[in-house]
Amino acid sequence: MDRTLESLRHIIAQVLPHRDPALVFKDLNVVSMLQEFWESKQQQRAAFPSEGVVVYESLPSSGPPFVSYVTLPGGSCFGNFQCCLSRAEARRDAAKVALINSLFNELPSRRITKEFIMESVQEAVASTSGTLDDADDPSTSIGAYHYMLESNMGKTMLEFQELMTIFQLLHWNGSLKALRETKCSRQEVISYYSQYSLDEKMRSHMALDWIMKERESPGILSQELRMALRQLEEARKAGQELRFYKEKKEILSLALTQIYSDPDPSSPSDDQLSLAALCGYH
């Protein structure tokens, strides 16, 4: 633990040289410090050059407790985990969680190396019924995970998290299973989606899939949204990275909005509301 704290102080001294490392997390102006950290990162290494701002979002509320989210360049999302009596306090708390994670992300142990990949694959094997031999077979889950890690050699965990979130959503959405049924290999799917970021177009296609699911099983959208909201709240209070749960909420909310704004939407074709629409995104 002492070594980790010393490493964090070293990172702070490098990225925020005019700040006192011993006082960083006690500073009430942690919001500006988080912005300063990412601006400095982008100037040094052009990290996530396409997304250069830290974005805050406060949930509408007539009174406490207040909830605030902060999204970092690249898409990682964090929220306040304490019970906050003001919006400003919630914003500061979310910024503090994000800053701690941003600093930890700079540690050597958070970068994907050969050693990191070997340890991660061994952990994956230990938690499943697979074997180490599966790591060399992209058609297996462990092999696909191994391939994803190797394809992102040198990246930090926050950088890798965006790709992982896309595949978590594709799995949750049922798209990965459907793609396998079309004989697409895991390697082909990974190679394709590695080229894209999670944007409005991808969210819209996933929302169309859930509209189709709602037609087949009425009530499933509301059920999934309740679950997503519960998972988001639990993860926020645990101080975890939130993007997967927040994206689920956004996609399901978009689908519900489209259904209620047009109760009987006319669809050009069924395959536009199914995985074919998602494949059309290819």
GROMACS .gro file of C-alpha atoms in nm:
model
  282
    1MET     CA    1   0.000   0.000   0.000
    2ASP     CA    2   0.283   0.241   0.087
    3ARG     CA    3   0.445   0.166  -0.249
    4THR     CA    4   0.118   0.236  -0.430
    5LEU     CA    5   0.074   0.570  -0.251
    6GLU     CA    6   0.431   0.661  -0.336
    7SER     CA    7   0.366   0.575  -0.702
    8LEU     CA    8   0.053   0.793  -0.703
    9ARG     CA    9   0.246   1.085  -0.554
   10HIS     CA   10   0.508   1.041  -0.827
   11ILE     CA   11   0.237   1.052  -1.096
   12ILE     CA   12   0.081   1.364  -0.942
   13ALA     CA   13   0.423   1.531  -0.938
   14GLN     CA   14   0.464   1.451  -1.308
   15VAL     CA   15   0.118   1.542  -1.436
   16LEU     CA   16   0.032   1.820  -1.186
   17PRO     CA   17   0.378   1.952  -1.089
   18HIS     CA   18   0.249   2.263  -0.909
   19ARG     CA   19   0.018   2.061  -0.679
   20ASP     CA   20   0.120   1.921  -0.341
   21PRO     CA   21   0.072   1.540  -0.374
   22ALA     CA   22  -0.004   1.511  -0.003
   23LEU     CA   23  -0.297   1.754  -0.031
   24VAL     CA   24  -0.449   1.658  -0.366
   25PHE     CA   25  -0.741   1.454  -0.232
   26LYS     CA   26  -0.813   1.704   0.046
   27ASP     CA   27  -0.844   1.995  -0.195
   28LEU     CA   28  -1.206   2.107  -0.232
   29ASN     CA   29  -1.130   2.220  -0.586
   30VAL     CA   30  -1.101   1.862  -0.706
   31VAL     CA   31  -1.329   1.940  -1.004
   32SER     CA   32  -1.075   2.176  -1.158
   33MET     CA   33  -0.793   1.936  -1.068
   34LEU     CA   34  -0.960   1.653  -1.262
   35GLN     CA   35  -1.001   1.880  -1.566
   36GLU     CA   36  -0.640   1.993  -1.532
   37PHE     CA   37  -0.520   1.633  -1.508
   38TRP     CA   38  -0.685   1.531  -1.837
   39GLU     CA   39  -0.582   1.848  -2.017
   40SER     CA   40  -0.224   1.779  -1.913
   41LYS     CA   41  -0.254   1.416  -2.024
   42GLN     CA   42  -0.378   1.516  -2.367
   43GLN     CA   43  -0.101   1.770  -2.413
   44GLN     CA   44   0.161   1.512  -2.315
   45ARG     CA   45   0.039   1.207  -2.505
   46ALA     CA   46  -0.274   1.308  -2.697
   47ALA     CA   47  -0.475   1.057  -2.494
   48PHE     CA   48  -0.828   1.015  -2.638
   49PRO     CA   49  -0.770   1.307  -2.880
   50SER     CA   50  -1.125   1.291  -3.018
   51GLU     CA   51  -1.284   1.353  -2.677
   52GLY     CA   52  -1.115   1.635  -2.495
   53VAL     CA   53  -1.352   1.731  -2.215
   54VAL     CA   54  -1.463   1.603  -1.878
   55VAL     CA   55  -1.845   1.600  -1.876
   56TYR     CA   56  -2.068   1.621  -1.567
   57GLU     CA   57  -2.431   1.519  -1.538
   58SER     CA   58  -2.655   1.578  -1.236
   59LEU     CA   59  -2.972   1.375  -1.196
   60PRO     CA   60  -3.287   1.590  -1.157
   61SER     CA   61  -3.390   1.599  -0.792
   62SER     CA   62  -3.606   1.830  -0.580
   63GLY     CA   63  -3.393   1.761  -0.275
   64PRO     CA   64  -3.115   1.548  -0.125
   65PRO     CA   65  -2.955   1.306  -0.167
   66PHE     CA   66  -2.813   1.437  -0.496
   67VAL     CA   67  -2.644   1.225  -0.763
   68SER     CA   68  -2.376   1.337  -1.007
   69TYR     CA   69  -2.190   1.150  -1.282
   70VAL     CA   70  -1.865   1.244  -1.451
   71THR     CA   71  -1.759   1.102  -1.788
   72LEU     CA   72  -1.390   1.111  -1.876
   73PRO     CA   73  -1.232   1.142  -2.221
   74GLY     CA   74  -1.268   0.795  -2.372
   75GLY     CA   75  -1.603   0.729  -2.203
   76SER     CA   76  -1.523   0.592  -1.856
   77CYS     CA   77  -1.789   0.705  -1.611
   78PHE     CA   78  -1.791   0.750  -1.233
   79GLY     CA   79  -2.037   0.888  -0.979
   80ASN     CA   80  -2.054   1.010  -0.623
   81PHE     CA   81  -2.071   0.720  -0.379
   82GLN     CA   82  -2.145   0.925  -0.067
   83CYS     CA   83  -2.482   1.064   0.038
   84CYS     CA   84  -2.453   1.427  -0.076
   85LEU     CA   85  -2.673   1.710   0.052
   86SER     CA   86  -2.602   1.948  -0.237
   87ARG     CA   87  -2.539   1.924  -0.611
   88ALA     CA   88  -2.196   2.086  -0.566
   89GLU     CA   89  -2.100   1.827  -0.306
   90ALA     CA   90  -2.215   1.542  -0.534
   91ARG     CA   91  -2.015   1.687  -0.821
   92ARG     CA   92  -1.701   1.714  -0.605
   93ASP     CA   93  -1.746   1.358  -0.478
   94ALA     CA   94  -1.785   1.222  -0.831
   95ALA     CA   95  -1.478   1.417  -0.942
   96LYS     CA   96  -1.277   1.276  -0.652
   97VAL     CA   97  -1.369   0.916  -0.746
   98ALA     CA   98  -1.280   0.988  -1.110
   99LEU     CA   99  -0.949   1.152  -1.016
  100ILE     CA  100  -0.844   0.860  -0.796
  101ASN     CA  101  -0.923   0.616  -1.078
  102SER     CA  102  -0.746   0.838  -1.332
  103LEU     CA  103  -0.432   0.839  -1.117
  104PHE     CA  104  -0.445   0.464  -1.055
  105ASN     CA  105  -0.478   0.419  -1.431
  106GLU     CA  106  -0.129   0.568  -1.467
  107LEU     CA  107   0.034   0.298  -1.254
  108PRO     CA  108   0.248   0.047  -1.449
  109SER     CA  109   0.028  -0.236  -1.320
  110ARG     CA  110  -0.271  -0.083  -1.503
  111ARG     CA  111  -0.108  -0.107  -1.846
  112ILE     CA  112  -0.158  -0.413  -2.069
  113THR     CA  113   0.172  -0.600  -2.095
  114LYS     CA  114   0.263  -0.961  -2.172
  115GLU     CA  115   0.282  -1.030  -1.798
  116PHE     CA  116  -0.058  -0.867  -1.743
  117ILE     CA  117  -0.212  -1.074  -2.024
  118MET     CA  118  -0.069  -1.398  -1.884
  119GLU     CA  119  -0.205  -1.326  -1.536
  120SER     CA  120  -0.545  -1.217  -1.671
  121VAL     CA  121  -0.581  -1.531  -1.885
  122GLN     CA  122  -0.486  -1.752  -1.590
  123GLU     CA  123  -0.748  -1.578  -1.376
  124ALA     CA  124  -1.006  -1.626  -1.652
  125VAL     CA  125  -0.924  -1.997  -1.675
  126ALA     CA  126  -0.950  -2.035  -1.297
  127SER     CA  127  -1.298  -1.876  -1.296
  128THR     CA  128  -1.432  -2.087  -1.585
  129SER     CA  129  -1.429  -2.447  -1.703
  130GLY     CA  130  -1.173  -2.364  -1.973
  131THR     CA  131  -0.805  -2.452  -1.999
  132LEU     CA  132  -0.488  -2.260  -2.084
  133ASP     CA  133  -0.490  -2.430  -2.426
  134ASP     CA  134  -0.810  -2.236  -2.502
  135ALA     CA  135  -0.609  -1.912  -2.500
  136ASP     CA  136  -0.470  -1.999  -2.844
  137ASP     CA  137  -0.815  -2.074  -2.989
  138PRO     CA  138  -1.009  -1.753  -3.079
  139SER     CA  139  -1.328  -1.956  -3.116
  140THR     CA  140  -1.339  -2.001  -2.735
  141SER     CA  141  -1.435  -1.731  -2.484
  142ILE     CA  142  -1.091  -1.740  -2.324
  143GLY     CA  143  -0.925  -1.731  -2.666
  144ALA     CA  144  -1.134  -1.428  -2.765
  145TYR     CA  145  -1.043  -1.253  -2.439
  146HIS     CA  146  -0.675  -1.335  -2.499
  147TYR     CA  147  -0.701  -1.196  -2.853
  148MET     CA  148  -0.866  -0.875  -2.728
  149LEU     CA  149  -0.591  -0.820  -2.472
  150GLU     CA  150  -0.314  -0.883  -2.722
  151SER     CA  151  -0.479  -0.647  -2.972
  152ASN     CA  152  -0.464  -0.373  -2.708
  153MET     CA  153  -0.107  -0.427  -2.591
  154GLY     CA  154   0.035  -0.113  -2.433
  155LYS     CA  155  -0.301   0.049  -2.358
  156THR     CA  156  -0.419   0.136  -2.009
  157MET     CA  157  -0.719  -0.030  -1.850
  158LEU     CA  158  -0.936   0.280  -1.896
  159GLU     CA  159  -0.850   0.279  -2.267
  160PHE     CA  160  -0.927  -0.094  -2.289
  161GLN     CA  161  -1.251  -0.045  -2.095
  162GLU     CA  162  -1.427   0.126  -2.387
  163LEU     CA  163  -1.386  -0.181  -2.609
  164MET     CA  164  -1.489  -0.409  -2.322
  165THR     CA  165  -1.804  -0.201  -2.268
  166ILE     CA  166  -1.903  -0.245  -2.632
  167PHE     CA  167  -1.874  -0.623  -2.603
  168GLN     CA  168  -2.055  -0.628  -2.270
  169LEU     CA  169  -2.343  -0.445  -2.438
  170LEU     CA  170  -2.338  -0.673  -2.744
  171HIS     CA  171  -2.352  -0.976  -2.514
  172TRP     CA  172  -2.634  -0.824  -2.304
  173ASN     CA  173  -2.820  -0.726  -2.620
  174GLY     CA  174  -2.801  -1.078  -2.761
  175SER     CA  175  -2.608  -0.958  -3.065
  176LEU     CA  176  -2.297  -1.169  -3.004
  177LYS     CA  177  -2.504  -1.487  -2.996
  178ALA     CA  178  -2.683  -1.388  -3.316
  179LEU     CA  179  -2.353  -1.307  -3.486
  180ARG     CA  180  -2.219  -1.651  -3.394
  181GLU     CA  181  -2.527  -1.804  -3.555
  182THR     CA  182  -2.435  -1.624  -3.879
  183LYS     CA  183  -2.096  -1.801  -3.863
  184CYS     CA  184  -1.903  -1.483  -3.782
  185SER     CA  185  -1.594  -1.582  -3.585
  186ARG     CA  186  -1.516  -1.413  -3.254
  187GLN     CA  187  -1.194  -1.286  -3.409
  188GLU     CA  188  -1.385  -1.121  -3.696
  189VAL     CA  189  -1.631  -0.958  -3.457
  190ILE     CA  190  -1.353  -0.829  -3.230
  191SER     CA  191  -1.152  -0.696  -3.525
  192TYR     CA  192  -1.455  -0.516  -3.660
  193TYR     CA  193  -1.579  -0.354  -3.339
  194SER     CA  194  -1.226  -0.256  -3.236
  195GLN     CA  195  -1.245   0.009  -3.508
  196TYR     CA  196  -1.551   0.182  -3.363
  197SER     CA  197  -1.640   0.383  -3.056
  198LEU     CA  198  -1.970   0.363  -2.873
  199ASP     CA  199  -2.170   0.642  -3.039
  200GLU     CA  200  -2.529   0.750  -3.100
  201LYS     CA  201  -2.560   0.533  -3.411
  202MET     CA  202  -2.465   0.218  -3.221
  203ARG     CA  203  -2.699   0.309  -2.935
  204SER     CA  204  -2.984   0.366  -3.181
  205HIS     CA  205  -2.936   0.024  -3.341
  206MET     CA  206  -2.933  -0.142  -3.000
  207ALA     CA  207  -3.249   0.048  -2.905
  208LEU     CA  208  -3.416  -0.085  -3.222
  209ASP     CA  209  -3.324  -0.439  -3.114
  210TRP     CA  210  -3.493  -0.380  -2.777
  211ILE     CA  211  -3.806  -0.243  -2.949
  212MET     CA  212  -3.822  -0.574  -3.138
  213LYS     CA  213  -3.777  -0.766  -2.812
  214GLU     CA  214  -4.060  -0.562  -2.655
  215ARG     CA  215  -4.292  -0.658  -2.942
  216GLU     CA  216  -4.213  -1.025  -2.885
  217SER     CA  217  -4.226  -1.006  -2.502
  218PRO     CA  218  -4.432  -0.706  -2.382
  219GLY     CA  219  -4.299  -0.562  -2.056
  220ILE     CA  220  -3.938  -0.674  -2.104
  221LEU     CA  221  -3.816  -0.317  -2.161
  222SER     CA  222  -3.952  -0.187  -1.831
  223GLN     CA  223  -3.817  -0.494  -1.652
  224GLU     CA  224  -3.468  -0.449  -1.800
  225LEU     CA  225  -3.471  -0.075  -1.724
  226ARG     CA  226  -3.558  -0.134  -1.358
  227MET     CA  227  -3.272  -0.383  -1.336
  228ALA     CA  228  -3.030  -0.144  -1.508
  229LEU     CA  229  -3.122   0.140  -1.272
  230ARG     CA  230  -3.071  -0.086  -0.970
  231GLN     CA  231  -2.734  -0.206  -1.101
  232LEU     CA  232  -2.627   0.152  -1.175
  233GLU     CA  233  -2.713   0.267  -0.825
  234GLU     CA  234  -2.539  -0.028  -0.659
  235ALA     CA  235  -2.224   0.020  -0.868
  236ARG     CA  236  -2.220   0.395  -0.800
  237LYS     CA  237  -2.244   0.346  -0.425
  238ALA     CA  238  -1.959   0.093  -0.450
  239GLY     CA  239  -1.739   0.347  -0.631
  240GLN     CA  240  -1.716   0.132  -0.945
  241GLU     CA  241  -1.678   0.233  -1.311
  242LEU     CA  242  -2.032   0.287  -1.438
  243ARG     CA  243  -2.035   0.311  -1.815
  244PHE     CA  244  -2.181  -0.034  -1.891
  245TYR     CA  245  -2.477   0.019  -1.656
  246LYS     CA  246  -2.529   0.379  -1.766
  247GLU     CA  247  -2.525   0.281  -2.135
  248LYS     CA  248  -2.783   0.010  -2.066
  249LYS     CA  249  -3.006   0.270  -1.904
  250GLU     CA  250  -2.962   0.512  -2.197
  251ILE     CA  251  -3.034   0.246  -2.462
  252LEU     CA  252  -3.345   0.117  -2.285
  253SER     CA  253  -3.472   0.469  -2.217
  254LEU     CA  254  -3.425   0.554  -2.585
  255ALA     CA  255  -3.622   0.245  -2.686
  256LEU     CA  256  -3.907   0.330  -2.447
  257THR     CA  257  -3.915   0.690  -2.567
  258GLN     CA  258  -3.946   0.574  -2.928
  259ILE     CA  259  -4.225   0.332  -2.841
  260TYR     CA  260  -4.431   0.585  -2.644
  261SER     CA  261  -4.375   0.865  -2.894
  262ASP     CA  262  -4.509   0.635  -3.167
  263PRO     CA  263  -4.708   0.349  -3.008
  264ASP     CA  264  -4.739   0.167  -3.340
  265PRO     CA  265  -4.424   0.264  -3.528
  266SER     CA  266  -4.416   0.165  -3.892
  267SER     CA  267  -4.098  -0.024  -3.959
  268PRO     CA  268  -3.954  -0.040  -4.312
  269SER     CA  269  -3.875  -0.405  -4.251
  270ASP     CA  270  -3.837  -0.647  -3.964
  271ASP     CA  271  -3.470  -0.694  -4.028
  272GLN     CA  272  -3.420  -0.325  -3.962
  273LEU     CA  273  -3.538  -0.392  -3.608
  274SER     CA  274  -3.330  -0.701  -3.557
  275LEU     CA  275  -2.964  -0.792  -3.561
  276ALA     CA  276  -2.961  -0.734  -3.935
  277ALA     CA  277  -2.989  -0.365  -3.854
  278LEU     CA  278  -2.687  -0.392  -3.629
  279CYS     CA  279  -2.500  -0.586  -3.894
  280GLY     CA  280  -2.598  -0.311  -4.136
  281TYR     CA  281  -2.389  -0.084  -3.916
  282HIS     CA  282  -2.094  -0.282  -4.047
   0.00000   0.00000   0.00000
